[in-house]
Amino acid sequence: MRNQLDQTASFEEATYTKITWRLMPILFLCYIASYLDRVNVGFAKLQMLNDLNFSEAVYGFGAGIFFIGYFIFEVPSNIILHRVGARIWIARIMVTWGLISGAMIFVDSAPMFYAMRFLLGVAEAGFFPGIILYLTYWFPASRRGKITALFMTAVPLSGVIGGPLSGWIMKAMPGVAGLAGWQWMFLVEALPSIILGIIVIFYLKDRIADAKWLTPAEIKLLETNIKAESSGQQDVGLGKMFANPRVWQCALIYFCFVMGLYGVGFWLPTIIKTTGVTDPLQIGLLSAIPYAITAVVMVLIGRSADRHRERRWHVAIPALLGSIGLVLSTVYDHNTGLAIVSLSLAAVGIITSLPLFWSLPTAFLGGTAAAAGIALINSLGNLAGFVSPFLVGTLKDMTGSTNSGMFVLAGSLVLGALLVLSVPARLVNK
């Protein structure tokens, strides 16, 4: 009997390893392309502001208005994905955002900058929550902490890859074919999104039953596990989902964390430049350090959360560490080495908290409620992506420093951590 149980467990583990290796590499690459196209404007800022005579507030507003478009179209996009399938819809999202990101080379005024960033948000709406929803079709809650953390290591790795790449392009390409360095950066970094979008059409499968690369026994195991889990979830329809206080609590938590995320994502190159580093390539290489450390730590924390089946403290403690890192970055803003250490702590804490956060709403929402609920939480939370850079930019114009903005973002992370701890453990520790 014991031997039979061991064989069953071994078969299950091998099956989930198989689908992990099949799905995660392509999803991982897609998210790297997504995040890179979203935040590379932080590097473009180093040259664009002078070339186009933009103020810090104009940059902050333009960087953030992306999330207004994202917010408006997020829930409809995710519901469409749930109905038509991930394969076609994710491909559509990626190709359109790649085209718009590449078209950023034509920006020559503040209104055009705002318009292009808004359209980029419209195009990308639905991608991230769509992937989170897609993972719930394949992985039960007990495995999603590690899988979501693995998927979201694309955020720090986009920094590891994108920082040096953006810095090199902006240093090496100015004047080539009459384009500025920041224009070449947008053009080159848009191409992977378009190529990956085309690949997705032929590679992804919408349902477990459609996966020809699985055996009948593997399909049965996966479908049984997902069906067993769905019995404890709430597939409650859109009206009740919007009235669910837990959904709104999760949206507020995510808002607090995203405030910190884009404080790092949009302002990291500027903070490094403030310490005295002026060469774009050196800024790019230094910006990769916090993200490289984060990529390792977030996977380890995700595994710990799954192993202990504990979610709340695994989310709250990193968020608190992130707030400490942001405060320390203001203390050492004229010392490059100590600033990088502080920013590394901030990046590790903030980015690590995000994948584990998604184990909270996906633990108590299912079906259409999950599709709409995840999208609502993501879209409302991502409004912080507008508030955060615009707030920091405005404060920098007023004070001449990013320090006051970092204090506000640190306070937001503390509030988010406290809200996480107010969620009942019985709902999420699965």
CSV table of C-alpha atoms in Angstrom, one decimal, residues 37-38 62-74 77 92-93 96-97 100-101 104 113-127 378 382:
chain,number,residue,atom,x,y,z
A,37,ASP,CA,8.4,47.2,-22.7
A,38,ARG,CA,6.5,48.6,-19.7
A,62,GLY,CA,3.5,59.9,-18.9
A,63,ALA,CA,5.1,56.8,-17.2
A,64,GLY,CA,2.0,56.5,-15.1
A,65,ILE,CA,-0.8,57.1,-17.6
A,66,PHE,CA,0.0,53.7,-19.0
A,67,PHE,CA,-2.0,52.3,-16.1
A,68,ILE,CA,-5.1,54.3,-16.8
A,69,GLY,CA,-5.5,52.6,-20.1
A,70,TYR,CA,-4.5,49.3,-18.4
A,71,PHE,CA,-7.2,49.9,-15.7
A,72,ILE,CA,-10.1,50.7,-18.1
A,73,PHE,CA,-9.6,47.6,-20.3
A,74,GLU,CA,-8.3,45.1,-17.8
A,77,SER,CA,-9.8,41.8,-21.5
A,92,ARG,CA,-3.2,39.5,-29.7
A,93,ILE,CA,-2.1,41.4,-26.6
A,96,THR,CA,-0.3,44.9,-30.4
A,97,TRP,CA,1.8,46.1,-27.4
A,100,ILE,CA,2.9,50.4,-30.0
A,101,SER,CA,6.1,50.1,-28.0
A,104,MET,CA,7.4,55.3,-29.2
A,113,PHE,CA,4.1,60.9,-25.0
A,114,TYR,CA,0.9,60.7,-22.9
A,115,ALA,CA,-1.1,59.2,-25.8
A,116,MET,CA,1.4,56.5,-26.7
A,117,ARG,CA,1.8,55.4,-23.1
A,118,PHE,CA,-2.0,55.3,-22.7
A,119,LEU,CA,-2.3,53.2,-25.8
A,120,LEU,CA,0.4,50.9,-24.6
A,121,GLY,CA,-1.6,50.3,-21.4
A,122,VAL,CA,-4.7,49.6,-23.4
A,123,ALA,CA,-2.8,47.0,-25.5
A,124,GLU,CA,-1.2,45.3,-22.5
A,125,ALA,CA,-4.4,45.2,-20.4
A,126,GLY,CA,-5.3,41.6,-19.5
A,127,PHE,CA,-1.9,40.1,-20.0
A,378,ASN,CA,-4.9,43.7,-10.8
A,382,ASN,CA,-2.1,48.9,-11.0
